CSV table of C-alpha atoms in Angstrom, one decimal:
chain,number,residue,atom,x,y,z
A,1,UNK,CA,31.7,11.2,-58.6
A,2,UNK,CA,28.3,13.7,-57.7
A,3,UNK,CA,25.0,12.6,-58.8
A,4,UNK,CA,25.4,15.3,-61.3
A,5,UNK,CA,28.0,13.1,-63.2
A,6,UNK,CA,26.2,9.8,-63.4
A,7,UNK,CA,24.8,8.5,-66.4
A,8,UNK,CA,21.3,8.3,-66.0
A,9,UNK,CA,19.1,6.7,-65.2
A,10,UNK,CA,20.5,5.1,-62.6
A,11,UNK,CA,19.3,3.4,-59.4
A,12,UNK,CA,20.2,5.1,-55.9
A,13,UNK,CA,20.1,3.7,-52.6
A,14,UNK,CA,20.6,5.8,-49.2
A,15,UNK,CA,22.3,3.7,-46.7
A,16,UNK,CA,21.3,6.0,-43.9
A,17,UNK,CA,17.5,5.0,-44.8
A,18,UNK,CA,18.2,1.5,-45.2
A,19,UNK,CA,20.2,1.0,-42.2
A,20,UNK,CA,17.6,2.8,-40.2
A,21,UNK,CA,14.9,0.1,-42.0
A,22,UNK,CA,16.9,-3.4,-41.5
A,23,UNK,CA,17.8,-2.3,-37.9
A,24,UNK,CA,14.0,-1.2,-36.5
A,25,UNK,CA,13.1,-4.9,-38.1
A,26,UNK,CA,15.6,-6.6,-36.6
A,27,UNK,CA,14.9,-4.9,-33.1
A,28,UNK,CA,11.7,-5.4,-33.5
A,29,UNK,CA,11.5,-9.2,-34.1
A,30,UNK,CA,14.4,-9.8,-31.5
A,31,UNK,CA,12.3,-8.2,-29.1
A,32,UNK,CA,9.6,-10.6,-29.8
A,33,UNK,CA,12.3,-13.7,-29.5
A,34,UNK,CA,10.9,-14.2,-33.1
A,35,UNK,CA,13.6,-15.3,-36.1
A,36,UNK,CA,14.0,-12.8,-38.4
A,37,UNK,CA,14.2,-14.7,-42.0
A,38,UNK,CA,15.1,-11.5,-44.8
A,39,UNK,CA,13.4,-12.0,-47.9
A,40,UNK,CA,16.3,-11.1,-51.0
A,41,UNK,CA,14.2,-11.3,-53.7
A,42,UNK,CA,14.3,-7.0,-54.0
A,43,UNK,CA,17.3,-6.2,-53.1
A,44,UNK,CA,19.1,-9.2,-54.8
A,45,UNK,CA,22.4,-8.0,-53.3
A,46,UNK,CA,25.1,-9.4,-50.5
A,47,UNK,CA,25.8,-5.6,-49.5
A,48,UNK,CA,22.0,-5.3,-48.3
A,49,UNK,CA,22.0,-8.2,-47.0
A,50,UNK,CA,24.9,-8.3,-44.7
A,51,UNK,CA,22.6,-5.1,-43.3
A,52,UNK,CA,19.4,-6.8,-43.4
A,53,UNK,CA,21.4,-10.0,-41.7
A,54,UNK,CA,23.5,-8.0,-38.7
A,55,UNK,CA,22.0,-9.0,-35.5
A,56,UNK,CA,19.7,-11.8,-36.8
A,57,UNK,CA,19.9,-15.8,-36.9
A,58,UNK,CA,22.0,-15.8,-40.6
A,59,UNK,CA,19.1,-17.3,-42.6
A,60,UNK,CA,17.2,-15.8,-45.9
A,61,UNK,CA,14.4,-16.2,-48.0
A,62,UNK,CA,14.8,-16.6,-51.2
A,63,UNK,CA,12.9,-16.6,-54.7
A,64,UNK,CA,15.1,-17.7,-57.3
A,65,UNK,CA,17.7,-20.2,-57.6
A,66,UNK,CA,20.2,-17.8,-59.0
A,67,UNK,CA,19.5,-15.6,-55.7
A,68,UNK,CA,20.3,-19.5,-53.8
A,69,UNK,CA,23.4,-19.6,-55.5
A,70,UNK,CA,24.5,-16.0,-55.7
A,71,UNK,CA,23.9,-16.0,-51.9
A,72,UNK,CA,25.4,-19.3,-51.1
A,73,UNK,CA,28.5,-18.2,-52.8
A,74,UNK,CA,28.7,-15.4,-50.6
A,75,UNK,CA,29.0,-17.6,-47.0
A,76,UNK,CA,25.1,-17.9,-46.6
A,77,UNK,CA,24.0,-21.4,-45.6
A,78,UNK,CA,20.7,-21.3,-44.1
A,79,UNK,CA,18.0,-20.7,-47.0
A,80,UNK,CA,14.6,-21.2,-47.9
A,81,UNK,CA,13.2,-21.0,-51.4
A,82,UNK,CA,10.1,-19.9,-51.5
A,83,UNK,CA,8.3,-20.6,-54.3
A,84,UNK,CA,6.8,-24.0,-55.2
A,85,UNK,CA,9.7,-26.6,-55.9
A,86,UNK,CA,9.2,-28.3,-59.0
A,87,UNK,CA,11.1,-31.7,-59.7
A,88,UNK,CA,13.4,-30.0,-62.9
A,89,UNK,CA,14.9,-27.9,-60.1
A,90,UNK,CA,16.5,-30.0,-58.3
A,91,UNK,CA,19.5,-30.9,-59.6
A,92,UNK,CA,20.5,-26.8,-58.7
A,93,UNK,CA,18.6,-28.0,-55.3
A,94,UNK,CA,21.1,-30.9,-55.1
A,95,UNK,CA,24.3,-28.7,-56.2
A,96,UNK,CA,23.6,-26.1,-53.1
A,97,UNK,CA,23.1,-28.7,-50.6
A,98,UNK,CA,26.1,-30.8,-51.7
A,99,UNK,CA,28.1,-27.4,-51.0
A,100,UNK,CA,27.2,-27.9,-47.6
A,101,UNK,CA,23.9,-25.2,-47.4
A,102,UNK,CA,20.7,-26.1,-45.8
A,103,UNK,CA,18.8,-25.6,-48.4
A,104,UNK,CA,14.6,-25.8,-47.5
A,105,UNK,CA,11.8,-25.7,-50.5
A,106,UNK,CA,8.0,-25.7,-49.6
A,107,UNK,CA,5.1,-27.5,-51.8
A,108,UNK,CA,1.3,-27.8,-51.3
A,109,UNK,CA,1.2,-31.2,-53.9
A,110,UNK,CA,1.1,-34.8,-52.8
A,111,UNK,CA,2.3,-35.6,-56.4
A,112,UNK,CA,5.4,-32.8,-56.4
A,113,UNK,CA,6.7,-34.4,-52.6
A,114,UNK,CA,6.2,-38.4,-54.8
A,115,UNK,CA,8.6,-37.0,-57.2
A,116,UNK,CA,11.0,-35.1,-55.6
A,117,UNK,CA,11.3,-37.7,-53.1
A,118,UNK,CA,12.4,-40.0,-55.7
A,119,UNK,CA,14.9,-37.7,-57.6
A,120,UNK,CA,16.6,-36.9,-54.1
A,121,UNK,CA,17.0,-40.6,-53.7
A,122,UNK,CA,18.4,-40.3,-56.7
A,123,UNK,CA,20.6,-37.6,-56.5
A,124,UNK,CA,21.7,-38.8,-53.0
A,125,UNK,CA,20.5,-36.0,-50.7
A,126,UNK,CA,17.9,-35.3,-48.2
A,127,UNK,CA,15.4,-32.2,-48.7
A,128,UNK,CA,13.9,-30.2,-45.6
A,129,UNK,CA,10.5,-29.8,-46.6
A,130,UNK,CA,8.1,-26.7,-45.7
A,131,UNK,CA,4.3,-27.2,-46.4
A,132,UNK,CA,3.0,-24.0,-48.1
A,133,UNK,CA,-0.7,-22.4,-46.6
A,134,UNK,CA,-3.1,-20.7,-47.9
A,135,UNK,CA,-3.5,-17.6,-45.2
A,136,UNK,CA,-5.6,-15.7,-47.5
A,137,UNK,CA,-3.9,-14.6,-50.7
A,138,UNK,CA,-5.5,-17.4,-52.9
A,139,UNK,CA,-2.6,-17.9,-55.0
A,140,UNK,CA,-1.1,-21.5,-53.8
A,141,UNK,CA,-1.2,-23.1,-50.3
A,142,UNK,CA,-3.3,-25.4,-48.8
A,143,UNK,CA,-6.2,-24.8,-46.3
A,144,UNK,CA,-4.9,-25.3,-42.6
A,145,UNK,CA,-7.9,-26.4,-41.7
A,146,UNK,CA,-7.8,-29.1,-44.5
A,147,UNK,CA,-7.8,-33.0,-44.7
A,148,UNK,CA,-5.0,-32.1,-47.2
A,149,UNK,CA,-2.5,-31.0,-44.8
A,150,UNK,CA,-2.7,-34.0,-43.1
A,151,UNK,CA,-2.9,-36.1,-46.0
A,152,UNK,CA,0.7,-34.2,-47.3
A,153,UNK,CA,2.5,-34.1,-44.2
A,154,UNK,CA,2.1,-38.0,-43.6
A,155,UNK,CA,3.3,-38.2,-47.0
A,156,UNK,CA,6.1,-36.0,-47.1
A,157,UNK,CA,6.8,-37.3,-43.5
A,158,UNK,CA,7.0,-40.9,-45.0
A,159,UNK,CA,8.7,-40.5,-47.6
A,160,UNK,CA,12.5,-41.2,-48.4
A,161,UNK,CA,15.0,-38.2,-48.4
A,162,UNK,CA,12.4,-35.9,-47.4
A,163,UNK,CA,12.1,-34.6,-43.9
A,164,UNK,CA,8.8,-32.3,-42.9
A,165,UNK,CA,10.2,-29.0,-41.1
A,166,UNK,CA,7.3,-27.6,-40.6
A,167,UNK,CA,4.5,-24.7,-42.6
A,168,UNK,CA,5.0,-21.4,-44.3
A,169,UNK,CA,2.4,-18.9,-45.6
A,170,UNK,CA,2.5,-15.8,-46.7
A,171,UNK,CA,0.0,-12.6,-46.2
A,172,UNK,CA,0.3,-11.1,-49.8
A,173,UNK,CA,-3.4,-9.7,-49.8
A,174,UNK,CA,-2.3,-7.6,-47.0
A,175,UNK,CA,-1.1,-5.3,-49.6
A,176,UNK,CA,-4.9,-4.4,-50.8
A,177,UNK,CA,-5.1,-2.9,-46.5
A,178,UNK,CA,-6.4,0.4,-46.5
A,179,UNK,CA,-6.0,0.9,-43.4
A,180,UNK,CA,-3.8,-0.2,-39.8
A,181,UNK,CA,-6.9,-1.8,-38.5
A,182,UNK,CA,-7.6,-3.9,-41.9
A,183,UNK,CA,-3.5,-5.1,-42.0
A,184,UNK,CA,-3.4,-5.9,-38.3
A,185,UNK,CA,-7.1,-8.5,-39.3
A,186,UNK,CA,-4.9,-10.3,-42.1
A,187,UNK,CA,-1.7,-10.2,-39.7
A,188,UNK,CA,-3.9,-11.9,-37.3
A,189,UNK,CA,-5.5,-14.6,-39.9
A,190,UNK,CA,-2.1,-14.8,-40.9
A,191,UNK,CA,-0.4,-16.2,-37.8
A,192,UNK,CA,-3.6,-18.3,-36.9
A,193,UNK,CA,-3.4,-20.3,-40.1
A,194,UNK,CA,0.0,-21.1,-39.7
A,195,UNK,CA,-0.2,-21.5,-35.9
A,196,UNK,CA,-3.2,-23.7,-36.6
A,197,UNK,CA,-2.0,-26.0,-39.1
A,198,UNK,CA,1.3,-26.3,-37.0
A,199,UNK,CA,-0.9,-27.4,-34.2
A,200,UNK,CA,-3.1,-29.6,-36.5
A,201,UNK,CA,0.4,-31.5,-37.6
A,202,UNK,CA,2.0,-31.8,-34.6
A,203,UNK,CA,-1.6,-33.3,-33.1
A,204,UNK,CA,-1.6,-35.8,-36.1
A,205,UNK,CA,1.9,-37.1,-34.4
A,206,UNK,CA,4.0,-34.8,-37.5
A,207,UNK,CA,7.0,-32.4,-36.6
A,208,UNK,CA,6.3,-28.6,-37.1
A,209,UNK,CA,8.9,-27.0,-35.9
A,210,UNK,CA,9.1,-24.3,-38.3
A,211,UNK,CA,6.0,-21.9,-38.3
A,212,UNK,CA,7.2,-19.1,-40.8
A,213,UNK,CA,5.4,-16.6,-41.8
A,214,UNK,CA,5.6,-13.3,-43.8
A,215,UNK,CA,5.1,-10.1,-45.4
A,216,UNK,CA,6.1,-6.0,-44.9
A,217,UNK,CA,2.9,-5.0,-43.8
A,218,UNK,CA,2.3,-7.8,-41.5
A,219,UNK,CA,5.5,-8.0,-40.4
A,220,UNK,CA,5.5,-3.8,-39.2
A,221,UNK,CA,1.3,-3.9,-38.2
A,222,UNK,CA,1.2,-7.6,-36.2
A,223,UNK,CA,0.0,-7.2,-32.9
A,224,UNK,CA,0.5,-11.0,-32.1
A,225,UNK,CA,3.4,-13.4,-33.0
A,226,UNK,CA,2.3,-15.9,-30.5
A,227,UNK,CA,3.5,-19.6,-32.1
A,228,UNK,CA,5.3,-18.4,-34.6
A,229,UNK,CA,9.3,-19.1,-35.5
A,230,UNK,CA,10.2,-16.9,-37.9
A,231,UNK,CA,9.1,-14.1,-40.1
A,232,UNK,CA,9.7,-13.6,-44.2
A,233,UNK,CA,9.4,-9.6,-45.3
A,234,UNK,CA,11.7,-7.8,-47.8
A,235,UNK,CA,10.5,-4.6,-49.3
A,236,UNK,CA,10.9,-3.3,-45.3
A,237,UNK,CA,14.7,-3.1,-46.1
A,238,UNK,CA,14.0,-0.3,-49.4
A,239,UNK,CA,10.3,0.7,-48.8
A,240,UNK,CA,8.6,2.1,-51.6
A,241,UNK,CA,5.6,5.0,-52.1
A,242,UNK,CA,3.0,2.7,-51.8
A,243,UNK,CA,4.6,1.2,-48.7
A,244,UNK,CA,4.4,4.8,-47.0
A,245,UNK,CA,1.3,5.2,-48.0
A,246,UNK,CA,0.1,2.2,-45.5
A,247,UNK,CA,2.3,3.6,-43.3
A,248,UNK,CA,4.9,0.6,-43.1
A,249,UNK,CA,7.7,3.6,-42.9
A,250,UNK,CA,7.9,7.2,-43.6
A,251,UNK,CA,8.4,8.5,-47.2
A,252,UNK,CA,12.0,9.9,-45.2
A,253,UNK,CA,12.6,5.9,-45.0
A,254,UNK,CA,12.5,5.1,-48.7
A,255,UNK,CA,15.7,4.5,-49.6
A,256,UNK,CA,15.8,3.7,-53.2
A,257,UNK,CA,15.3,5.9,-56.1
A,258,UNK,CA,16.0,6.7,-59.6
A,259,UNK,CA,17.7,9.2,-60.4
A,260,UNK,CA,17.0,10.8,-64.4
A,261,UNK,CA,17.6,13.9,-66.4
A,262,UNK,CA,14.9,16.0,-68.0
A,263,UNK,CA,15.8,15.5,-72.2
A,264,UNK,CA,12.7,17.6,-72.9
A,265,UNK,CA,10.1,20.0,-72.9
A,266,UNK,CA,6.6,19.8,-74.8
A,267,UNK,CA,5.3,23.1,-73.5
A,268,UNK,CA,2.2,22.5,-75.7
A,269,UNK,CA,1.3,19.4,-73.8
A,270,UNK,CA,2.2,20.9,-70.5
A,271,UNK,CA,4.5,18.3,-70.1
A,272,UNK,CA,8.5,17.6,-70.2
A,273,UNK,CA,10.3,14.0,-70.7
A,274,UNK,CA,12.7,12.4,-68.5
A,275,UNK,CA,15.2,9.6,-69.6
A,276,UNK,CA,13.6,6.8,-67.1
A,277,UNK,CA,10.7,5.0,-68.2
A,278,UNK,CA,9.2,1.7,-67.5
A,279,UNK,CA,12.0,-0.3,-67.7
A,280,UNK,CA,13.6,2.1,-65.2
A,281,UNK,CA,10.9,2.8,-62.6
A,282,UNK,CA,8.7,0.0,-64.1
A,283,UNK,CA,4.8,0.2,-64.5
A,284,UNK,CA,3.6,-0.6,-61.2
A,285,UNK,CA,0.7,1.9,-60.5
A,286,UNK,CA,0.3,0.8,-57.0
A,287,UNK,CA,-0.7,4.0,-55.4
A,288,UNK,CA,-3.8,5.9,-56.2
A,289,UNK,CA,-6.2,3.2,-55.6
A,290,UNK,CA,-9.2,3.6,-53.3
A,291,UNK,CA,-8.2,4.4,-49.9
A,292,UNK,CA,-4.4,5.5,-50.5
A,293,UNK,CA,-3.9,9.1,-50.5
A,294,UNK,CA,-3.2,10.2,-54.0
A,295,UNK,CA,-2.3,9.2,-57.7
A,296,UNK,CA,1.0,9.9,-58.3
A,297,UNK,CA,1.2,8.0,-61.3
A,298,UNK,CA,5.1,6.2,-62.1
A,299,UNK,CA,6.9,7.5,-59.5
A,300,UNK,CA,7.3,10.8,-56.7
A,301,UNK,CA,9.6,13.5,-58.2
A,302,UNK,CA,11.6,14.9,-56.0
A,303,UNK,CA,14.8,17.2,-56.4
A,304,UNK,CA,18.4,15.5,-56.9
A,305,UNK,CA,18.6,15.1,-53.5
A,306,UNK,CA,15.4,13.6,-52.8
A,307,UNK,CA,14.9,16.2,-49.7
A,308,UNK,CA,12.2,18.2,-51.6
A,309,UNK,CA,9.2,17.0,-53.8
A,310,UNK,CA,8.3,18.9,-57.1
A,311,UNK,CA,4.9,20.7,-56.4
A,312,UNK,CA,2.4,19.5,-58.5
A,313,UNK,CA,4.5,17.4,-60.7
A,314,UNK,CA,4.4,13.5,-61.0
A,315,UNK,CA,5.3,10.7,-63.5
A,316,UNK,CA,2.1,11.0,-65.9
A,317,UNK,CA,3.0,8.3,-68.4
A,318,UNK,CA,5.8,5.5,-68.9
A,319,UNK,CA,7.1,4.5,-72.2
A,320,UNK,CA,10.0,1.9,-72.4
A,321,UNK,CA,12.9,4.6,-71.9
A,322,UNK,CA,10.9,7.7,-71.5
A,323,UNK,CA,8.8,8.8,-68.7
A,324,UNK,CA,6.3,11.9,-69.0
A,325,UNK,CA,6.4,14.4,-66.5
A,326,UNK,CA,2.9,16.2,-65.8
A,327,UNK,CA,1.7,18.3,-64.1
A,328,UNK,CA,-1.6,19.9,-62.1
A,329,UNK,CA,-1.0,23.3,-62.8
A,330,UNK,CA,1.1,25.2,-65.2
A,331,UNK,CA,4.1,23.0,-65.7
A,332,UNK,CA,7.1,24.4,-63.8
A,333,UNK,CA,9.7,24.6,-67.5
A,334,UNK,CA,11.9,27.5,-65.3
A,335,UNK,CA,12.2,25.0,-62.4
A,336,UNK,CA,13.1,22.0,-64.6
A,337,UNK,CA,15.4,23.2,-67.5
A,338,UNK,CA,16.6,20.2,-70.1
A,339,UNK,CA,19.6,18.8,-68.4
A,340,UNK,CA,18.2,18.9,-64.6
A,341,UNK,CA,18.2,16.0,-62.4
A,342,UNK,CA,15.4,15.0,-60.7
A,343,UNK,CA,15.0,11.7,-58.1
A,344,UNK,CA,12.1,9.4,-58.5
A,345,UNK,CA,10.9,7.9,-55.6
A,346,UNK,CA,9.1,4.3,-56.9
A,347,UNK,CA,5.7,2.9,-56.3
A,348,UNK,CA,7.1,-0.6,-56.3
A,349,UNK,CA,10.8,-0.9,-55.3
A,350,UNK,CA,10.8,-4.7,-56.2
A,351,UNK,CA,10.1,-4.2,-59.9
A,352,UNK,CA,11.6,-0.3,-60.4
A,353,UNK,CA,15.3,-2.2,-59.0
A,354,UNK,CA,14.8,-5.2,-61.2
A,355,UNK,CA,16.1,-4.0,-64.2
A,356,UNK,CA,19.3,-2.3,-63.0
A,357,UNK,CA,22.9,-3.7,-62.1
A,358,UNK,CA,23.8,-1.8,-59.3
A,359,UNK,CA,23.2,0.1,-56.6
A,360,UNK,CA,24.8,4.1,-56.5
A,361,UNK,CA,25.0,4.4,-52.9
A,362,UNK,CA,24.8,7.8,-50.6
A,363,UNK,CA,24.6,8.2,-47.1
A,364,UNK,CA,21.6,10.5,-46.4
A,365,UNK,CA,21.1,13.7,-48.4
A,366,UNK,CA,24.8,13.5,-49.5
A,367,UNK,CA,25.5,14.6,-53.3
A,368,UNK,CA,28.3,12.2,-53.6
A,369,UNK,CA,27.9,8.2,-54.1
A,370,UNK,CA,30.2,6.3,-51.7
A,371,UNK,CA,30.2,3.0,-52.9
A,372,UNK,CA,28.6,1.1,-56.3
A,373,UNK,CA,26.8,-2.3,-54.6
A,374,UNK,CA,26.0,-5.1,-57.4
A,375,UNK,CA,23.1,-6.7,-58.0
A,376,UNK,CA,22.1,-9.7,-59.4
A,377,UNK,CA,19.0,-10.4,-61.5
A,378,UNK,CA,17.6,-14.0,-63.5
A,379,UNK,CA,16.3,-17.0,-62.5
């Protein structure tokens, strides 16, 4: 079935691109004798994955608990959950690691590693234990440079059914990098925070043997991995405008799109509709901001195949299932007739993918899907 028979919108991924993107990671980071740790939490999929995974350790990041379970259930045993562990989580926790995964959750509270230390008595298991840093980003994580590292590794350390594997952090602020010189800075106060507070631990008599760090930009642009374990990134496997626009891969490497049919023309406005709005590409306006090259508002159009971009023409305005193609110029109505597809390259491939069940695959430039990949979505 051709791209010109699928209902639309619908989500497109090009396995040429993404194979090209999961294997210049992995050879990167094997190159460096660094793990490789893929972060699921875009893709949400067992088909990327097993891509993403080929010629790495096994292990993935996580963000949800349904992505735990939807991976475990798929012959994936080694996983970290990366987002602050609350105590109501872990009877899922306990299920996972009862089904024989090693199962690793990361807090920055004294208080949280009390608690869940006392339900996994409780429940009768033990719980690897990261301690989450504070590299930059400002949204959790302690200082490595703290008294309150110390303080929580000797807790979580001492306590029962808890077991102190080591320190994550993760360089989200390297996203606002304008340039290779401002994302290699954070890479680099990235790696010595962890690195630092590993040292700190292991100095206080504590094990660190994990020193995980994480993120696309640092992961492509970091001169030094010196001391680090292993390395979280996930957009790297899909890519995404904004990501080409910091140069972490060419717009040729994006390998997701959506793929929509004009429904109209306004020719008073200058402007047509298409049949994908926010809750198809989402509302992410990443690109455009001071420093990246252009606005180009909800999304790249590009023709069906996604080989040649519209001139002129960009996704002006997102309503929940429309989209509002503008223009700069006179809008081209003879080039985009009602009933044309177009492909819309996404600013943010996390959020454009979330809301979509599956994956149309094509291999390059191809016209015809070879394969429908599922995805799952939820918490």
């Amino acid at each position: 079935m051709g791209l010109n028979t699928l209902e639309t919108p619908a989500l497109i991924l090009d396995r040429a691109a993404l194979l090209r993107n999961t294997t210049r990671m992995t050879d990167r980071f094997r190159a460096l004798g660094v793990r490789l740790r893929p972060h699921t939490k875009t893709s949400k999929s067992i088909d990327v994955v097993r891509l993403a995974l080929a010629g790495n350790f096994g292990g993935v990041t996580v963000s949800t608990l349904r992505e735990a379970e939807y991976f475990a259930g798929h012959g994936i045993g080694d996983i970290t959950y990366a987002v602050s562990i609350i105590p109501d989580k872990l009877e899922r926790v306990a299920a996972l690691i009862r089904r024989g995964v090693q199962l690793t959750v990361i807090t920055d509270q004294i208080a949280v590693a009390e608690e869940i230390s006392s339900r996994a008595v409780t429940l009768g298991i033990e719980l690897d234990v990261l301690i989450e840093l504070d590299s930059g980003e400002k949204r959790a994580g302690v200082m490595a440079d703290s008294t309150a590292l110390i303080e929580l590794g000797k807790v979580i350390h001492h306590l029962p059914a808890l077991r102190l594997a080591g320190v994550l952090t993760h360089a989200g602020h390297s996203y606002q990098g304008r340039s290779l010189e401002a994302i290699r800075k954070v890479a680099e106060e990235e790696r010595l925070c962890a690195t630092t507070a590993a040292e700190r631990l292991r100095a206080a008599g504590l094990p660190a043997p994990v020193v995980s760090v994480g993120s696309t930009p640092t992961a492509t642009h970091g001169v030094s991995f010196e001391g680090i374990t292993e390395v979280r990134c996930g957009v790297y496997m899909f890519g995404d405008v904004f990501q080409s626009e910091i140069a972490s891969l060419s717009r040729e490497d994006i390998a997701v799109s959506v793929l929509a049919t004009i429904i109209g023309h306004r020719p008073d406005m200058n402007s047509a509709l298409v049949d994908a709005g926010a809750l198809a590409l989402s509302k992410d306006r990443s690109t455009g901001a001071p420093g990246l090259a252009e606005d180009i508002g909800f999304g790249l159009v590009m023709d069906v195949n996604a080989t040649r971009r519209i001139d002129g023409v960009t996704v002006g305005h997102v309503y929940q299932e429309h989209g509002m193609l503008v223009s700069d110029g006179p809008f081209p109505f003879d080039q985009l007739p009602v009933g044309t597809r177009v492909r819309i390259l996404p600013n943010h491939a996390c959020m454009t993918a979330a809301m979509h069940e599956a994956y149309h695959v094509v291999d390059g430039s191809g016209m015809d899907p070879v394969a429908t990949w599922p995805r799952i979505n939820g918490w």
